[in-house]
Coordinates of C-alpha atoms and ligand atoms in Angstrom, one line a residue:
M1 CA -22.2 -25.2 -28.6
N2 CA -24.0 -26.7 -25.6
K3 CA -27.7 -26.0 -25.0
I4 CA -28.5 -23.0 -22.9
E5 CA -29.9 -24.1 -19.5
I6 CA -31.3 -22.2 -16.6
L7 CA -29.2 -22.9 -13.5
S8 CA -30.5 -24.9 -10.7
D9 CA -31.2 -23.1 -7.4
D10 CA -28.4 -25.2 -5.8
L11 CA -25.9 -23.9 -8.3
I12 CA -27.1 -20.3 -8.1
N13 CA -26.7 -20.5 -4.3
K14 CA -23.2 -21.9 -4.6
I15 CA -22.2 -19.2 -7.1
A16 CA -23.7 -16.5 -4.8
A17 CA -21.9 -18.1 -1.8
G18 CA -18.6 -17.7 -3.7
E19 CA -19.2 -13.9 -3.7
V20 CA -20.5 -13.5 -0.2
I21 CA -18.6 -16.1 1.8
E22 CA -15.0 -16.0 0.8
R23 CA -13.5 -17.5 3.9
P24 CA -14.6 -18.4 7.5
A25 CA -14.3 -14.8 8.6
S26 CA -16.9 -13.8 6.0
A27 CA -19.4 -16.3 7.4
V28 CA -18.7 -15.0 10.9
K29 CA -19.2 -11.4 9.7
E30 CA -22.6 -12.3 8.2
L31 CA -23.8 -14.1 11.3
V32 CA -22.6 -11.4 13.7
E33 CA -24.3 -8.7 11.6
N34 CA -27.5 -10.7 11.8
S35 CA -27.2 -10.7 15.6
I36 CA -26.6 -6.9 15.6
D37 CA -29.6 -6.3 13.3
A38 CA -31.7 -8.4 15.8
N39 CA -30.7 -5.9 18.5
S40 CA -28.8 -8.4 20.6
K41 CA -27.0 -7.2 23.7
K42 CA -24.7 -10.2 24.0
I43 CA -23.1 -12.1 21.1
D44 CA -21.0 -15.2 21.6
I45 CA -18.8 -16.6 18.8
Y46 CA -17.2 -20.0 19.0
I47 CA -14.6 -21.1 16.5
K48 CA -13.1 -24.5 16.0
D49 CA -10.1 -25.2 13.6
A50 CA -10.1 -21.6 12.2
G51 CA -13.8 -21.9 11.5
K52 CA -13.4 -24.7 9.0
T53 CA -14.8 -27.4 11.4
E54 CA -17.3 -25.3 13.2
I55 CA -18.5 -21.7 13.7
T56 CA -21.3 -21.0 16.1
V57 CA -22.8 -17.6 16.9
S58 CA -25.4 -17.2 19.5
D59 CA -27.2 -14.1 20.6
N60 CA -30.0 -12.7 22.8
G61 CA -31.7 -10.7 20.1
S62 CA -35.3 -10.7 18.8
G63 CA -35.1 -14.3 17.6
I64 CA -37.1 -15.8 14.7
E65 CA -40.6 -17.2 14.8
K66 CA -40.9 -21.0 14.3
S67 CA -43.1 -20.5 11.2
Q68 CA -40.4 -18.2 9.6
L69 CA -37.3 -20.3 10.3
K70 CA -37.3 -22.2 7.0
K71 CA -37.9 -19.0 5.1
A72 CA -34.9 -17.3 6.6
V73 CA -32.5 -19.6 4.8
I74 CA -34.1 -19.3 1.4
R75 CA -32.3 -17.0 -1.1
H76 CA -33.6 -13.4 -1.4
S77 CA -35.6 -13.7 1.8
T78 CA -35.3 -10.9 4.3
S79 CA -37.2 -9.2 7.0
K80 CA -35.2 -6.0 6.6
I81 CA -36.2 -4.5 3.4
N82 CA -39.5 -3.3 4.8
S83 CA -37.8 -1.1 7.3
N84 CA -35.3 -0.1 4.7
L85 CA -35.7 1.8 1.5
L86 CA -33.0 0.7 -0.8
N87 CA -31.5 4.2 -0.8
K88 CA -31.7 4.5 3.0
I89 CA -30.4 1.3 4.4
K90 CA -30.1 1.4 8.2
T91 CA -29.5 -2.3 8.9
M92 CA -26.2 -4.2 8.4
G93 CA -28.0 -6.8 6.2
F94 CA -30.5 -6.1 3.4
R95 CA -29.7 -8.5 0.5
G96 CA -31.4 -11.6 2.0
E97 CA -28.8 -14.0 0.8
A98 CA -26.2 -14.5 3.6
L99 CA -27.9 -17.4 5.3
S100 CA -28.8 -19.1 2.0
S101 CA -25.2 -18.7 0.8
I102 CA -23.8 -20.3 4.0
V103 CA -26.4 -23.0 3.9
S104 CA -25.4 -24.1 0.4
V105 CA -21.7 -24.7 1.4
S106 CA -22.0 -26.2 4.9
D107 CA -23.8 -28.4 7.4
F108 CA -26.1 -25.7 8.9
T109 CA -28.2 -25.6 12.0
I110 CA -30.3 -22.6 13.2
R111 CA -32.3 -22.5 16.4
A112 CA -34.4 -19.6 17.5
N113 CA -37.0 -18.4 19.9
C114 CA -38.7 -15.0 19.9
N115 CA -40.5 -15.3 23.3
N116 CA -39.2 -15.2 26.8
D117 CA -39.6 -19.0 27.4
L118 CA -37.5 -22.0 26.3
D119 CA -39.8 -23.2 23.6
G120 CA -37.6 -22.7 20.6
H121 CA -37.4 -24.4 17.3
E122 CA -34.5 -25.8 15.3
I123 CA -33.9 -26.8 11.7
N124 CA -30.9 -28.4 10.0
L125 CA -29.8 -28.3 6.4
T126 CA -27.0 -30.2 4.8
A127 CA -25.8 -29.1 1.4
G128 CA -28.9 -27.0 1.1
N129 CA -31.4 -29.8 1.8
L130 CA -33.6 -29.8 4.9
T131 CA -32.7 -32.8 7.1
Y132 CA -35.0 -32.0 10.1
S133 CA -37.2 -29.4 11.7
K134 CA -38.0 -29.9 15.4
P135 CA -38.8 -28.1 18.7
A136 CA -35.7 -27.4 20.7
S137 CA -34.9 -25.7 24.0
Q138 CA -33.7 -22.2 23.3
K139 CA -33.8 -18.8 25.2
K140 CA -35.0 -15.7 23.4
G141 CA -32.6 -15.1 20.6
C142 CA -30.9 -17.1 18.0
F143 CA -28.2 -19.8 17.7
V144 CA -26.5 -20.7 14.5
S145 CA -24.0 -23.5 13.9
V146 CA -22.0 -23.8 10.7
K147 CA -20.1 -27.1 10.4
N148 CA -17.7 -28.2 7.7
L149 CA -17.7 -24.9 5.8
F150 CA -16.9 -25.3 2.1
Y151 CA -17.0 -29.1 2.2
S152 CA -19.2 -29.0 -0.9
T153 CA -16.8 -26.6 -2.7
P154 CA -13.4 -28.1 -2.1
A155 CA -11.7 -25.6 -4.4
R156 CA -12.5 -22.9 -1.9
L157 CA -11.0 -24.8 0.9
K158 CA -7.7 -25.0 -0.9
F159 CA -7.5 -21.3 -1.2
L160 CA -7.7 -20.7 2.5
K161 CA -4.5 -19.7 4.3
S162 CA -3.1 -21.3 7.4
A163 CA -5.3 -21.9 10.4
S164 CA -3.6 -19.2 12.4
Y165 CA -4.0 -16.6 9.7
E166 CA -7.7 -17.4 9.2
T167 CA -8.2 -17.2 13.0
L168 CA -6.4 -13.9 13.1
L169 CA -8.8 -12.5 10.5
I170 CA -11.7 -13.6 12.6
K171 CA -10.2 -12.1 15.7
R172 CA -9.6 -8.8 13.9
L173 CA -13.1 -8.8 12.7
I174 CA -14.6 -9.2 16.1
Q175 CA -12.3 -6.5 17.4
K176 CA -13.7 -4.2 14.8
F177 CA -17.3 -5.0 15.7
A178 CA -16.6 -4.6 19.4
I179 CA -14.9 -1.2 19.0
I180 CA -18.0 0.3 17.3
H181 CA -20.8 -1.6 19.0
I182 CA -19.9 -0.4 22.5
D183 CA -23.3 -1.2 23.9
K184 CA -22.9 -4.9 23.2
E185 CA -21.0 -7.6 24.9
F186 CA -18.8 -9.8 22.6
N187 CA -17.1 -13.1 23.5
L188 CA -14.9 -14.8 21.0
I189 CA -13.8 -18.3 21.9
V190 CA -11.3 -20.1 19.7
N191 CA -10.7 -23.8 20.3
N192 CA -12.1 -23.5 23.8
K193 CA -10.0 -20.5 24.6
K194 CA -11.4 -17.1 25.3
V195 CA -9.7 -14.6 22.9
I196 CA -12.0 -11.6 23.3
N197 CA -14.2 -10.7 26.2
T198 CA -15.8 -7.3 26.4
R199 CA -18.3 -6.0 28.9
Q200 CA -21.2 -3.6 28.7
N201 CA -20.4 -0.3 30.4
S202 CA -23.8 1.2 30.0
E203 CA -23.4 3.3 33.2
L204 CA -20.7 5.4 31.5
D205 CA -21.3 8.1 28.9
V206 CA -20.7 7.3 25.3
K207 CA -17.2 8.8 25.1
E208 CA -16.0 7.0 28.2
Q209 CA -17.6 3.8 26.9
L210 CA -15.6 4.1 23.7
K211 CA -12.4 4.6 25.6
K212 CA -13.1 1.7 27.9
R213 CA -13.9 -0.6 25.0
A214 CA -10.8 0.6 23.1
A215 CA -8.7 -0.3 26.1
E216 CA -10.3 -3.7 26.4
I217 CA -9.7 -4.5 22.7
L218 CA -6.5 -2.5 21.9
G219 CA -4.9 -2.0 25.3
Q220 CA -4.7 0.9 27.7
D221 CA -1.6 2.1 25.8
F222 CA -3.8 2.8 22.8
V223 CA -6.2 5.0 24.8
E224 CA -3.3 6.8 26.5
N225 CA -1.8 7.7 23.2
T226 CA -4.9 8.9 21.5
I227 CA -7.2 12.0 21.9
E228 CA -10.9 12.1 21.6
F229 CA -12.4 13.9 18.7
E230 CA -15.8 14.8 17.5
E231 CA -16.7 17.4 14.9
K232 CA -20.1 18.2 13.4
Q233 CA -21.2 20.0 10.3
N234 CA -24.9 20.0 9.6
E235 CA -25.9 16.4 9.3
L236 CA -22.3 15.1 9.0
C237 CA -20.4 14.0 12.1
V238 CA -17.1 12.4 12.6
A239 CA -16.0 11.1 16.0
G240 CA -13.7 8.7 17.7
L241 CA -10.1 8.5 18.9
L242 CA -7.0 9.9 17.1
G243 CA -3.6 8.6 17.7
L244 CA -0.7 10.9 18.6
P245 CA 1.6 11.3 15.6
T246 CA 4.4 9.8 17.5
Y247 CA 2.2 6.7 18.2
S248 CA 2.2 5.7 14.5
Y249 CA 2.3 2.3 12.9
S250 CA 4.0 0.9 9.8
N251 CA 0.7 -0.1 8.1
S252 CA -2.9 0.9 8.2
N253 CA -4.1 -2.2 10.2
N254 CA -4.7 -0.1 13.2
Q255 CA -7.1 2.2 11.5
Y256 CA -10.7 1.4 12.5
I257 CA -13.0 3.3 10.1
Y258 CA -16.7 3.0 10.1
V259 CA -19.6 4.6 8.3
N260 CA -22.8 4.7 10.3
G261 CA -21.5 1.9 12.4
R262 CA -20.6 -0.3 9.4
I263 CA -17.1 -1.7 9.1
I264 CA -15.6 -0.2 6.0
N265 CA -12.5 -1.2 4.0
D266 CA -11.8 1.7 1.9
K267 CA -8.2 2.5 1.0
S268 CA -9.1 6.0 -0.1
L269 CA -10.3 6.8 3.4
N270 CA -7.0 5.6 4.8
T271 CA -5.3 7.9 2.4
I272 CA -7.5 10.8 3.6
V273 CA -6.5 10.2 7.2
K274 CA -2.9 10.2 6.1
V275 CA -3.3 13.5 4.3
A276 CA -4.7 15.0 7.5
Y277 CA -1.6 13.8 9.4
R278 CA 0.8 14.7 6.6
D279 CA 2.6 17.4 8.3
L280 CA 3.2 15.4 11.4
L281 CA 4.3 12.0 10.1
F282 CA 7.0 10.4 8.0
H283 CA 5.6 9.2 4.7
D284 CA 5.8 5.5 5.5
R285 CA 4.0 5.8 8.9
F286 CA 0.3 5.4 9.6
P287 CA -1.6 7.0 12.4
Q288 CA -3.7 4.7 14.7
V289 CA -7.3 5.9 14.7
I290 CA -10.9 5.0 15.4
I291 CA -13.2 7.0 13.3
N292 CA -17.0 6.7 12.9
I293 CA -18.5 8.8 10.1
K294 CA -22.1 9.5 10.8
C295 CA -24.4 10.9 8.2
P296 CA -27.9 10.5 6.9
F297 CA -28.5 7.0 5.5
D298 CA -29.3 8.3 2.0
W299 CA -25.9 9.9 1.7
V300 CA -24.2 6.6 1.2
D301 CA -24.9 3.7 -1.1
V302 CA -24.0 0.5 0.7
N303 CA -25.1 -1.8 -2.1
V304 CA -21.8 -1.7 -3.9
H305 CA -20.4 -5.1 -3.2
P306 CA -22.0 -8.4 -2.0
M307 CA -19.8 -8.4 1.1
K308 CA -21.1 -4.9 2.1
N309 CA -17.8 -3.6 3.3
E310 CA -17.6 -0.8 0.7
V311 CA -19.7 2.2 0.4
R312 CA -20.1 5.0 -2.1
F313 CA -20.7 8.5 -0.9
K314 CA -22.9 10.9 -2.7
D315 CA -20.5 13.7 -2.0
K316 CA -17.1 12.3 -1.5
D317 CA -15.3 15.6 -1.8
L318 CA -17.4 17.1 1.0
L319 CA -16.6 14.2 3.2
N320 CA -12.9 14.2 2.4
S321 CA -12.5 17.9 3.1
F322 CA -14.5 17.7 6.3
L323 CA -12.6 14.7 7.5
I324 CA -9.2 16.4 6.9
K325 CA -10.3 19.6 8.4
S326 CA -11.7 17.9 11.5
I327 CA -8.7 15.7 12.1
K328 CA -6.4 18.6 11.7
S329 CA -8.2 20.9 14.0
S330 CA -8.4 18.2 16.7
L331 CA -4.7 17.5 16.4
A332 CA -4.1 21.2 16.8
T333 CA -5.2 20.9 20.4
L334 CA -2.4 18.5 21.1
G335 CA 0.0 21.3 22.0
H336 CA 3.3 19.8 23.1
K337 CA 1.9 16.3 23.9
N338 CA 3.6 13.3 22.4
S339 CA 3.5 9.5 22.8
N340 CA 4.7 7.8 25.9
K341 CA 5.8 4.9 23.6
S342 CA 9.4 6.0 23.4
S343 CA 9.7 6.4 27.1
F344 CA 8.4 2.9 27.7
E345 CA 10.8 1.5 25.1
L346 CA 13.6 3.3 26.9
I347 CA 12.6 1.9 30.3
N348 CA 12.4 -1.6 28.9
K349 CA 15.8 -1.2 27.4
F350 CA 17.2 0.0 30.7
Q351 CA 15.7 -2.8 32.6
S352 CA 16.7 -5.5 30.2
K353 CA 20.3 -4.4 30.0
N354 CA 21.0 -3.6 33.6
N355 CA 24.1 -1.7 32.7
F356 CA 22.3 1.5 32.2
Q357 CA 24.7 3.6 34.2
K358 CA 27.2 3.2 31.3
N359 CA 24.6 4.3 28.8
L360 CA 23.5 7.4 30.5
I361 CA 26.6 9.5 30.9
L362 CA 25.5 12.9 31.9
K363 CA 27.8 15.6 31.0
E364 CA 28.0 17.6 34.2
N365 CA 28.4 21.2 33.7
S366 CA 28.9 22.5 37.2
E367 CA 28.4 26.1 36.4
I368 CA 25.1 25.7 34.6
E369 CA 24.1 23.2 37.3
N370 CA 24.6 25.7 40.0
K371 CA 22.7 28.4 38.3
A372 CA 19.9 26.0 37.6
N373 CA 19.7 24.9 41.2
T374 CA 19.3 28.4 42.4
E375 CA 16.7 29.1 39.8
V376 CA 14.6 26.1 40.5
K377 CA 14.7 26.7 44.2
K378 CA 13.6 30.2 43.7
I379 CA 10.4 29.2 42.0
E380 CA 7.8 27.8 44.2
K381 CA 7.1 24.1 43.7
K382 CA 3.5 24.9 43.0
S383 CA 4.3 26.6 39.7
L384 CA 5.5 23.3 38.3
D385 CA 1.9 22.3 38.1
Y386 CA 1.4 24.8 35.4
L387 CA 4.6 24.0 33.5
P388 CA 4.2 20.6 32.0
L389 CA 7.7 20.5 30.6
G390 CA 9.2 21.6 33.9
F391 CA 12.5 23.5 34.5
A392 CA 15.7 22.9 32.7
K393 CA 18.5 21.6 34.9
S394 CA 21.3 20.9 32.6
Q395 CA 22.4 20.1 29.1
F396 CA 24.4 17.1 28.1
H397 CA 26.1 15.9 24.9
E398 CA 25.5 19.4 23.6
N399 CA 22.1 18.5 22.3
Y400 CA 19.9 17.2 25.2
I401 CA 18.3 19.1 27.9
I402 CA 17.3 17.6 31.2
S403 CA 14.3 19.2 32.8
Q404 CA 12.7 18.5 36.1
T405 CA 8.9 18.3 36.2
K406 CA 6.4 17.9 38.9
D407 CA 6.6 14.2 38.9
G408 CA 9.7 13.2 37.0
I409 CA 12.2 14.3 34.4
I410 CA 12.1 15.1 30.7
I411 CA 14.9 14.8 28.2
I412 CA 14.5 17.1 25.3
D413 CA 16.2 16.9 21.9
Q414 CA 17.0 20.6 21.5
H415 CA 17.4 20.6 17.8
A416 CA 14.2 18.6 17.1
A417 CA 12.2 20.8 19.4
H418 CA 13.5 24.1 18.2
E419 CA 13.0 23.0 14.6
R420 CA 9.3 22.3 15.3
I421 CA 8.9 25.7 17.0
I422 CA 10.4 27.6 14.1
Y423 CA 8.4 25.6 11.6
E424 CA 5.0 26.2 13.3
K425 CA 5.9 29.9 13.9
L426 CA 7.0 30.4 10.3
K427 CA 3.8 28.8 8.9
E428 CA 1.6 30.8 11.2
D429 CA 3.4 34.1 10.3
F430 CA 3.3 33.2 6.7
Y431 CA -0.4 32.7 6.6
N432 CA -1.0 35.8 8.7
K433 CA 1.4 37.7 6.3
K434 CA 3.5 39.0 9.2
I435 CA 6.9 37.3 9.0
K436 CA 9.3 39.5 11.0
T437 CA 12.4 40.0 9.0
Q438 CA 15.9 41.3 9.6
I439 CA 18.2 43.0 7.1
L440 CA 21.6 41.4 7.0
L441 CA 24.4 43.6 7.9
I442 CA 26.7 41.7 5.6
P443 CA 24.6 40.2 2.8
I444 CA 25.5 36.6 1.8
I445 CA 26.5 35.8 -1.8
V446 CA 26.0 32.4 -3.1
N447 CA 27.3 31.1 -6.4
V448 CA 24.7 29.4 -8.6
D449 CA 24.9 27.8 -12.0
N450 CA 23.7 30.2 -14.6
I451 CA 21.1 27.8 -16.0
I452 CA 19.6 27.2 -12.6
L453 CA 19.6 30.9 -11.9
N454 CA 17.7 31.7 -15.0
S455 CA 15.2 29.0 -14.8
L456 CA 14.4 29.6 -11.1
K457 CA 14.7 33.3 -11.0
K458 CA 11.0 33.8 -10.3
K459 CA 11.0 31.2 -7.6
F460 CA 13.8 32.9 -5.8
L461 CA 11.9 36.2 -5.9
N462 CA 8.9 34.3 -4.5
L463 CA 10.8 33.4 -1.4
E464 CA 10.3 37.0 -0.2
R465 CA 6.9 35.8 1.0
F466 CA 8.8 33.7 3.5
G467 CA 10.9 36.5 4.7
L468 CA 13.9 35.7 2.5
K469 CA 15.0 38.5 0.2
I470 CA 17.1 36.9 -2.5
E471 CA 18.1 38.6 -5.7
P472 CA 20.2 37.7 -8.7
F473 CA 23.7 39.1 -8.3
G474 CA 25.6 39.1 -11.6
P475 CA 25.2 36.3 -14.1
D476 CA 25.9 33.4 -11.8
S477 CA 25.3 34.3 -8.2
L478 CA 22.6 35.3 -5.8
I479 CA 22.6 37.7 -2.9
L480 CA 20.7 37.1 0.3
R481 CA 19.8 40.5 1.9
E482 CA 17.0 39.8 4.4
I483 CA 15.9 36.8 6.5
P484 CA 13.2 35.8 9.0
A485 CA 14.2 37.2 12.3
I486 CA 13.7 33.9 14.1
I487 CA 16.5 32.2 12.2
A488 CA 19.0 35.0 12.7
E489 CA 21.6 32.9 14.3
S490 CA 21.7 30.0 11.9
N491 CA 24.1 29.0 9.1
L492 CA 22.6 31.0 6.3
Q493 CA 24.9 29.8 3.6
K494 CA 23.8 26.2 4.2
L495 CA 20.2 27.2 4.3
I496 CA 20.4 28.9 0.9
E497 CA 22.2 26.0 -0.6
A498 CA 19.5 23.6 0.7
L499 CA 16.7 25.8 -0.6
I500 CA 18.3 26.0 -4.0
S501 CA 18.6 22.3 -4.2
E502 CA 15.1 21.8 -3.1
L503 CA 13.7 24.2 -5.7
V504 CA 15.8 22.5 -8.4
N505 CA 14.8 19.0 -7.5
E506 CA 11.1 19.8 -7.0
E507 CA 10.3 22.1 -9.8
S508 CA 6.6 21.5 -9.4
F509 CA 5.1 20.8 -6.0
D510 CA 1.8 18.8 -5.7
S511 CA 0.0 21.8 -4.1
I512 CA 0.7 25.2 -2.8
E513 CA 0.3 23.9 0.7
I514 CA 2.9 21.3 0.2
E515 CA 5.3 23.9 -1.2
I516 CA 4.7 26.2 1.7
N517 CA 5.3 23.4 4.2
K518 CA 8.4 22.2 2.4
I519 CA 10.0 25.7 2.3
C520 CA 9.1 26.4 5.9
S521 CA 10.4 23.0 6.9
T522 CA 13.7 23.6 5.2
I523 CA 14.1 27.0 6.7
A524 CA 13.2 25.5 10.1
C525 CA 15.7 22.7 9.7
Y526 CA 18.6 24.9 9.0
G527 CA 17.4 27.8 11.1
S528 CA 17.1 25.9 14.3
I529 CA 19.6 25.5 17.1
R530 CA 21.9 22.8 15.9
S531 CA 22.9 20.0 18.1
G532 CA 26.3 20.7 19.4
R533 CA 25.5 24.2 20.7
E534 CA 25.9 24.9 24.3
L535 CA 22.8 26.6 25.8
Q536 CA 22.5 28.7 28.9
I537 CA 19.8 27.7 31.4
E538 CA 17.7 30.7 30.4
E539 CA 17.8 29.7 26.8
M540 CA 16.8 26.1 27.7
N541 CA 13.9 27.3 29.8
D542 CA 12.9 29.7 27.0
L543 CA 12.8 26.7 24.6
L544 CA 10.6 24.7 27.0
R545 CA 8.1 27.5 27.4
K546 CA 8.0 27.9 23.6
M547 CA 7.4 24.2 23.3
E548 CA 4.5 24.4 25.7
N549 CA 2.9 27.1 23.6
T550 CA 3.5 25.6 20.2
D551 CA 1.2 23.2 18.4
F552 CA 2.6 19.8 17.6
S553 CA 5.8 20.5 19.5
G554 CA 5.8 16.9 20.8
Q555 CA 7.3 15.8 17.5
C556 CA 9.7 17.2 15.0
N557 CA 8.8 17.8 11.4
H558 CA 9.7 14.2 10.6
G559 CA 7.5 12.6 13.2
R560 CA 10.2 11.8 15.8
P561 CA 9.5 12.7 19.4
T562 CA 11.1 16.0 20.5
Y563 CA 11.2 14.8 24.2
I564 CA 10.8 11.8 26.3
K565 CA 9.4 11.6 29.8
L566 CA 10.4 9.5 32.7
S567 CA 8.2 9.6 35.7
L568 CA 9.6 9.5 39.2
I569 CA 7.7 6.2 39.7
D570 CA 9.5 4.7 36.6
I571 CA 12.8 6.0 37.8
E572 CA 12.2 4.5 41.3
K573 CA 11.3 1.2 39.6
L574 CA 14.6 1.3 37.7
F575 CA 16.5 1.6 41.0
G576 CA 14.4 -1.2 42.5
R577 CA 12.9 1.2 45.1
K578 CA 9.3 0.3 44.1
Ligands
LIG1 N1 -29.5 -13.8 14.6 C1 -30.7 -13.5 14.1 N2 -31.7 -13.0 14.8 C2 -33.0 -12.7 14.3 N3 -33.2 -12.9 13.0 C3 -32.3 -13.4 12.2 C4 -31.0 -13.7 12.7 N4 -30.3 -14.1 11.6 C5 -31.1 -14.1 10.5 N5 -32.3 -13.6 10.9 C6 -33.4 -13.4 10.0 O1 -33.2 -14.1 8.8 C7 -33.3 -13.3 7.6 C8 -32.3 -13.7 6.6 O2 -30.9 -13.5 7.0 P1 -29.8 -13.2 5.9 O3 -28.6 -12.9 6.6 O4 -29.8 -14.3 5.0 O5 -30.4 -11.9 5.2 P2 -30.3 -10.4 5.6 O6 -29.6 -10.2 6.9 O7 -31.7 -9.9 5.6 O8 -29.5 -9.8 4.4 P3 -28.0 -10.0 4.0 O9 -28.0 -11.1 3.0 O10 -27.6 -8.7 3.4 O11 -27.3 -10.4 5.3 C9 -33.0 -11.9 8.2 O12 -33.6 -10.9 7.4 C10 -33.6 -12.0 9.6 O13 -35.0 -11.8 9.5
LIG2 MG1 -27.7 -10.9 7.1

């Protein structure tokens, strides 16, 4: 065996660098966090060749005194631990090893000044060794240049992905910083091209600032399809923007989650967000959200991983349940609102095809049309202001309702909309224990295999809680005697068959809540107006009014929109009038 040796500082630093600085984006993260900790108001990041050739970060923060500059790059040196107790860390950095790690694997220059003059100082280190220390012109703040990252650890270089991927990671990182540090200006310049440019909007209040920043970074579309939310419980607060369920995404990349302003990558928090949206989204969709979790600093341990992007909560259960409750109650204010995404897509399709007349064949039903006309005329135009979903004008293809609103038209999928209404009503009545039932004049008898009947007897009896009175009827059949009144007109035979197969397939549900949702959802699906049924104008308007008064009616139980909106302006554009 070889002799045991104590590692040299150089080797120790390289090993540490391996943990902290995984790729160019991690170096950028450390440098920007230092600028944030220094209270900078403006942070400029320049990237060349995906950060492999050069990364520079310059800020207008507190700067570093000349006599301290060499210390800053020594391992385990930090100015932050004094202001931090290890169990109450307020700053982004606290380990005192980021700069020393970067220094050990690059050609490193740092220039700083902590006064309001230009008399700064600069040092340079190559592979960890000081090459010079000299006065240099620098405004108050700090400038860091990292050249040839990983040149001393070529193995690391090999593991990096393509330049465009590494650049994308840097861009996403700066976006994440910019979304939460709304009081700071961020500029990201990649190969001389400005990629991100945000402004300070200090004249606006905090909520407006967040929206403005989110629009700058993620687009106006994001802001228009999200709602503000803020919930507090003692010292815990969650706030941000929540995406409409119909504005969902196929992965969790668009979930921006922070803890006390720190960027957090924690899959379990993504899962919690999903749970909160569960009832509104397909299982493979992810809501788009910005969420900042604010709590006392000693509720979280940030010293979990050298990269500091994981945290451990003292009371994870408390946080999880509060987060779910808060998101759910904020989403409950949505009412009938849904995303404008589908309408945009529709318009784009129209415009790109140009043969839209062929696609939109309205089934004219003159009788209904006439009735609708007189009805709409009767009602003063003013009342449209109060009826966001407008007045039904006609039905086409036996499933779609066209309604006229104050400033456009709405097309409603009658089945999807009705399904949601029944679903929400059933659930509400279920929890309030007041499902209105109706006794069937002619009970329905369904044949069921004897084995199933015996094994699920109890469950069938349980359905009475949902307004369905089902009893065994002989050795191999069931009899349905009573149903929830709101589904009176549906195909009950099919409903019972669907419920049976559901109970057989899912003998144990994950939770009572899931079971309740599932059963209500099945009843709603079979109990709602099917597509293919002709509706009278009164029925259509009744449906619209119910939608306006039903939570989440903008999407069906599977997350699809129940209606799409075309504004008059969009329609005029389609006809080339605007
Ligand atoms: N942009 C900056 N402006 C002002 N001071 C800075 C800046 N960057 C670094 N410093 C100083 O250099 C010290 C060392 O920085 P370094 O990033 O290595 O450690 P840290 O931020 O204290 O902890 P961590 O390793 O967790 O990032 C900091 O504590 C800070 O005093
Ligand atoms: Mg740091």
